[in-house]
Amino acid sequence: MFLRNGALTVVAAVILPVAIVLTALALVRAGLSLNLMTLGGLAIAIGLVIDEVIVVVEAVSREIAEEGPGAAGSPIARAVRRIARPLVTATAANVVVFLPLGFLSGIPGFFFRALSITLGLALVVSIALSLYVAPLLAGALGAGAVRSQPMRLGLERIYVRVLQWSFRRAWLVYVAAAAIFIVTAVALARLPTDFLPSVDEGQFEIKYALPAGMSLDASDVLATQLERVVLADPAVAHEARLSGVDTNGYLATLPDAGTIRVTLKPDSPSFDNVADRLRIAIANVNQYISLEVHQLLEDQINDLSGAPEPIQLTVRGPSQRVLTDVATRIADHISDLRGVVDAFDGVIYEARTVTALPRPDNPATAEDFASDLRARTSGIVAAELPVGGASIPVVVRLADRTPLDRAAVLQPPQLVTQVQEENGSRIVRVTAGIENADLSTVIARIQHQIGYDVRRLPRGYTIEIGGAVESQRAAFREFALVLGIAVLLVFAVLVLAFDSYRLPLVILAAIPLSPIGVACALYLTHTPINVSSFMGMLLLVGIVVRNGILLIDGANRRRLEGLDATEALERSALERLRPILMTTFAALGALLPLAIGIGAGSEMARPLAIAVAGGLITATAFALILIPVLYASTTVHQARPV
């Protein structure tokens, strides 16, 4: 549509799939598999690859349209010579953005290193194809022989007037930029935050704990009822239960606990909706059953990140009884909060035990008394018979039918809790899950809800909030460091390219303002800030400087022709308006399926796509207005570039 040249349109259409296929082959050769993150990276790379091709074919189209009589050489060759240096600089600035991701640790590092490698390879492949293959293909298709006028945009006249007005009122542009920066900082601070995006996996686990002390037979009967309840849900396709053994199949578990694995139908509602229905249905069977419902991959990621449960409240203190009371009270208080599910007080009870003491008239020693009790109850192993390579114990039980309360003094049955210690102090860890809510909102609600409990804690007792929020804080700190290092690396690339410190600062000035688009996009789509959207902001650094590099390079070239800074900027801005808009629209189109969430597993890259799309819109506006104004203000008294 913009080019009005069929040959050049074919060139762009051919280069894109070739670049994606070559990038996929390079990933395989590098030892990486095609997984959720690498495929997501290939989807995002479409927008970056098409940017490179569009810049080249648009330069060829403009050179053909503006070719005058007696022009030396092919218009394709002239266009490539003119655009090669700024395009290579822009690509290098995009690639170095991904280098600091090596500082990321834990789950974010594991996920986004694969994505960054994919994007880096795609950029290297695309610049090679754009500068070497695209011109040859354009020549083979006869693009240089077809003189066509590119599409003229109605915005061009408006843009020139806005630019001239901005030059005359530069102070107003700076005030607006400062105001936007402040609004951006406030908006980002007020947005909800999360750790990792939630993904609908189509299968999940229900870990259940029955009332303590239930026999295996009784537990099996009740667990079978739970299976019937699960299968009765219309969204459930299959289920399977594990009792007496953990999900790895190696360790034995208590008879009153087990796991039900559930597979959903392809057209089923979301995991959160199905889990809510099943919690209510199971509570109707037995309200004393403790549940923990989670998806399989989500649970593994939580384990690897060091936070098995998203919400962990650690109660510390010397007395087990006080810890148990405080933990039980906290679990009751947070269980009714919106967004909190499967609250567990962390108090693990053993089976009810009866304490037997010798009667006052019994002269037996403690050892003899214990042996007598074993003989009356479970029996004593008198011998072992070897049978077929195994030993069968022979148990002898006392035939005396005297009631046990006549042979000993019995105390009432009591529940005994397991004791946990961490760093030398006793703890009870209250845990819960999060559903239909973001992490920051739920943590704020919990802090408000347990504030009264915290103030009334006895001396020597504390409550610490941990879990996913600790992993989130660590990841955000690392991403902030990565973002700062990325900006420094981009600055170094620009200094080498322009042989100047002033021009790189002009180009980088648009970076702090582009997140206003990120904040608006996340707010409108009800998407919290998480590690995926942080990755999108990192990706924006390279995209923002691309447009600035092309603008500044064009202005420098015009100044070499004898124009002053303002006129050179107007010419360069008009020349770059069309390719900047073309690359912006193409990138937005490539990001749209991911931003909408089309396809299985797209939830992981959706916040990234939303952040990039929103930031790209505002970054384009700032590149077209702020960068020219800064350039004009800082170069009016400067000598022409050499």
PDB file of N, CA and C in Angstrom, residues 482-520:
ATOM      1  N   VAL A 482      19.499  -4.732  34.646  1.00  0.00           N
ATOM      2  CA  VAL A 482      19.660  -5.088  33.232  1.00  0.00           C
ATOM      3  C   VAL A 482      19.279  -3.916  32.341  1.00  0.00           C
ATOM      4  N   LEU A 483      18.192  -3.220  32.690  1.00  0.00           N
ATOM      5  CA  LEU A 483      17.732  -2.084  31.895  1.00  0.00           C
ATOM      6  C   LEU A 483      18.784  -0.973  31.891  1.00  0.00           C
ATOM      7  N   GLY A 484      19.370  -0.694  33.057  1.00  0.00           N
ATOM      8  CA  GLY A 484      20.404   0.333  33.124  1.00  0.00           C
ATOM      9  C   GLY A 484      21.634  -0.027  32.311  1.00  0.00           C
ATOM     10  N   ILE A 485      22.070  -1.283  32.409  1.00  0.00           N
ATOM     11  CA  ILE A 485      23.246  -1.716  31.638  1.00  0.00           C
ATOM     12  C   ILE A 485      22.946  -1.680  30.143  1.00  0.00           C
ATOM     13  N   ALA A 486      21.717  -2.053  29.755  1.00  0.00           N
ATOM     14  CA  ALA A 486      21.347  -2.031  28.342  1.00  0.00           C
ATOM     15  C   ALA A 486      21.424  -0.619  27.773  1.00  0.00           C
ATOM     16  N   VAL A 487      20.943   0.364  28.533  1.00  0.00           N
ATOM     17  CA  VAL A 487      21.010   1.757  28.071  1.00  0.00           C
ATOM     18  C   VAL A 487      22.466   2.193  27.908  1.00  0.00           C
ATOM     19  N   LEU A 488      23.341   1.807  28.831  1.00  0.00           N
ATOM     20  CA  LEU A 488      24.761   2.158  28.717  1.00  0.00           C
ATOM     21  C   LEU A 488      25.402   1.513  27.488  1.00  0.00           C
ATOM     22  N   LEU A 489      25.043   0.259  27.208  1.00  0.00           N
ATOM     23  CA  LEU A 489      25.593  -0.414  26.031  1.00  0.00           C
ATOM     24  C   LEU A 489      25.109   0.239  24.743  1.00  0.00           C
ATOM     25  N   VAL A 490      23.833   0.600  24.709  1.00  0.00           N
ATOM     26  CA  VAL A 490      23.305   1.290  23.531  1.00  0.00           C
ATOM     27  C   VAL A 490      24.008   2.634  23.356  1.00  0.00           C
ATOM     28  N   PHE A 491      24.242   3.339  24.459  1.00  0.00           N
ATOM     29  CA  PHE A 491      24.956   4.618  24.399  1.00  0.00           C
ATOM     30  C   PHE A 491      26.354   4.420  23.813  1.00  0.00           C
ATOM     31  N   ALA A 492      27.022   3.338  24.226  1.00  0.00           N
ATOM     32  CA  ALA A 492      28.367   3.068  23.698  1.00  0.00           C
ATOM     33  C   ALA A 492      28.322   2.811  22.191  1.00  0.00           C
ATOM     34  N   VAL A 493      27.332   2.063  21.729  1.00  0.00           N
ATOM     35  CA  VAL A 493      27.196   1.800  20.289  1.00  0.00           C
ATOM     36  C   VAL A 493      26.966   3.100  19.530  1.00  0.00           C
ATOM     37  N   LEU A 494      26.118   3.970  20.070  1.00  0.00           N
ATOM     38  CA  LEU A 494      25.816   5.228  19.398  1.00  0.00           C
ATOM     39  C   LEU A 494      27.029   6.156  19.376  1.00  0.00           C
ATOM     40  N   VAL A 495      27.806   6.162  20.446  1.00  0.00           N
ATOM     41  CA  VAL A 495      29.016   6.985  20.471  1.00  0.00           C
ATOM     42  C   VAL A 495      29.987   6.533  19.384  1.00  0.00           C
ATOM     43  N   LEU A 496      30.155   5.237  19.226  1.00  0.00           N
ATOM     44  CA  LEU A 496      31.042   4.717  18.188  1.00  0.00           C
ATOM     45  C   LEU A 496      30.512   5.040  16.798  1.00  0.00           C
ATOM     46  N   ALA A 497      29.186   5.009  16.640  1.00  0.00           N
ATOM     47  CA  ALA A 497      28.603   5.239  15.319  1.00  0.00           C
ATOM     48  C   ALA A 497      28.653   6.709  14.913  1.00  0.00           C
ATOM     49  N   PHE A 498      28.351   7.615  15.852  1.00  0.00           N
ATOM     50  CA  PHE A 498      28.266   9.039  15.518  1.00  0.00           C
ATOM     51  C   PHE A 498      29.520   9.822  15.898  1.00  0.00           C
ATOM     52  N   ASP A 499      30.447   9.176  16.603  1.00  0.00           N
ATOM     53  CA  ASP A 499      31.667   9.853  17.050  1.00  0.00           C
ATOM     54  C   ASP A 499      31.313  11.128  17.812  1.00  0.00           C
ATOM     55  N   SER A 500      30.330  11.011  18.683  1.00  0.00           N
ATOM     56  CA  SER A 500      29.840  12.166  19.431  1.00  0.00           C
ATOM     57  C   SER A 500      29.155  11.669  20.695  1.00  0.00           C
ATOM     58  N   TYR A 501      29.245  12.476  21.755  1.00  0.00           N
ATOM     59  CA  TYR A 501      28.493  12.183  22.972  1.00  0.00           C
ATOM     60  C   TYR A 501      27.141  12.892  22.983  1.00  0.00           C
ATOM     61  N   ARG A 502      27.045  13.990  22.240  1.00  0.00           N
ATOM     62  CA  ARG A 502      25.830  14.790  22.249  1.00  0.00           C
ATOM     63  C   ARG A 502      24.678  14.102  21.519  1.00  0.00           C
ATOM     64  N   LEU A 503      24.939  13.609  20.330  1.00  0.00           N
ATOM     65  CA  LEU A 503      23.872  12.992  19.541  1.00  0.00           C
ATOM     66  C   LEU A 503      23.304  11.727  20.199  1.00  0.00           C
ATOM     67  N   PRO A 504      24.127  10.842  20.771  1.00  0.00           N
ATOM     68  CA  PRO A 504      23.538   9.695  21.491  1.00  0.00           C
ATOM     69  C   PRO A 504      22.619  10.117  22.626  1.00  0.00           C
ATOM     70  N   LEU A 505      22.971  11.183  23.347  1.00  0.00           N
ATOM     71  CA  LEU A 505      22.097  11.649  24.426  1.00  0.00           C
ATOM     72  C   LEU A 505      20.778  12.173  23.873  1.00  0.00           C
ATOM     73  N   VAL A 506      20.822  12.809  22.717  1.00  0.00           N
ATOM     74  CA  VAL A 506      19.589  13.277  22.072  1.00  0.00           C
ATOM     75  C   VAL A 506      18.686  12.095  21.728  1.00  0.00           C
ATOM     76  N   ILE A 507      19.276  11.046  21.186  1.00  0.00           N
ATOM     77  CA  ILE A 507      18.488   9.867  20.802  1.00  0.00           C
ATOM     78  C   ILE A 507      17.923   9.152  22.025  1.00  0.00           C
ATOM     79  N   LEU A 508      18.747   9.037  23.073  1.00  0.00           N
ATOM     80  CA  LEU A 508      18.316   8.310  24.276  1.00  0.00           C
ATOM     81  C   LEU A 508      17.291   9.092  25.098  1.00  0.00           C
ATOM     82  N   ALA A 509      17.113  10.371  24.804  1.00  0.00           N
ATOM     83  CA  ALA A 509      16.186  11.183  25.602  1.00  0.00           C
ATOM     84  C   ALA A 509      14.749  10.693  25.500  1.00  0.00           C
ATOM     85  N   ALA A 510      14.414   9.998  24.422  1.00  0.00           N
ATOM     86  CA  ALA A 510      13.035   9.517  24.255  1.00  0.00           C
ATOM     87  C   ALA A 510      12.751   8.265  25.073  1.00  0.00           C
ATOM     88  N   ILE A 511      13.795   7.583  25.573  1.00  0.00           N
ATOM     89  CA  ILE A 511      13.581   6.323  26.290  1.00  0.00           C
ATOM     90  C   ILE A 511      12.776   6.508  27.571  1.00  0.00           C
ATOM     91  N   PRO A 512      13.081   7.502  28.428  1.00  0.00           N
ATOM     92  CA  PRO A 512      12.306   7.624  29.675  1.00  0.00           C
ATOM     93  C   PRO A 512      10.839   7.983  29.457  1.00  0.00           C
ATOM     94  N   LEU A 513      10.497   8.481  28.270  1.00  0.00           N
ATOM     95  CA  LEU A 513       9.118   8.901  28.026  1.00  0.00           C
ATOM     96  C   LEU A 513       8.264   7.800  27.402  1.00  0.00           C
ATOM     97  N   SER A 514       8.887   6.868  26.703  1.00  0.00           N
ATOM     98  CA  SER A 514       8.107   5.830  26.021  1.00  0.00           C
ATOM     99  C   SER A 514       7.299   4.943  26.964  1.00  0.00           C
ATOM    100  N   PRO A 515       7.714   4.711  28.240  1.00  0.00           N
ATOM    101  CA  PRO A 515       6.891   3.867  29.119  1.00  0.00           C
ATOM    102  C   PRO A 515       5.496   4.401  29.409  1.00  0.00           C
ATOM    103  N   ILE A 516       5.182   5.665  29.047  1.00  0.00           N
ATOM    104  CA  ILE A 516       3.815   6.138  29.253  1.00  0.00           C
ATOM    105  C   ILE A 516       2.850   5.302  28.409  1.00  0.00           C
ATOM    106  N   GLY A 517       3.292   4.904  27.231  1.00  0.00           N
ATOM    107  CA  GLY A 517       2.470   4.020  26.398  1.00  0.00           C
ATOM    108  C   GLY A 517       2.347   2.638  26.998  1.00  0.00           C
ATOM    109  N   VAL A 518       3.436   2.172  27.633  1.00  0.00           N
ATOM    110  CA  VAL A 518       3.395   0.876  28.321  1.00  0.00           C
ATOM    111  C   VAL A 518       2.371   0.909  29.443  1.00  0.00           C
ATOM    112  N   ALA A 519       2.422   1.987  30.256  1.00  0.00           N
ATOM    113  CA  ALA A 519       1.492   2.105  31.380  1.00  0.00           C
ATOM    114  C   ALA A 519       0.049   2.156  30.902  1.00  0.00           C
ATOM    115  N   CYS A 520      -0.219   2.927  29.848  1.00  0.00           N
ATOM    116  CA  CYS A 520      -1.590   3.022  29.326  1.00  0.00           C
ATOM    117  C   CYS A 520      -2.067   1.686  28.786  1.00  0.00           C
TER     118      CYS A 520
END
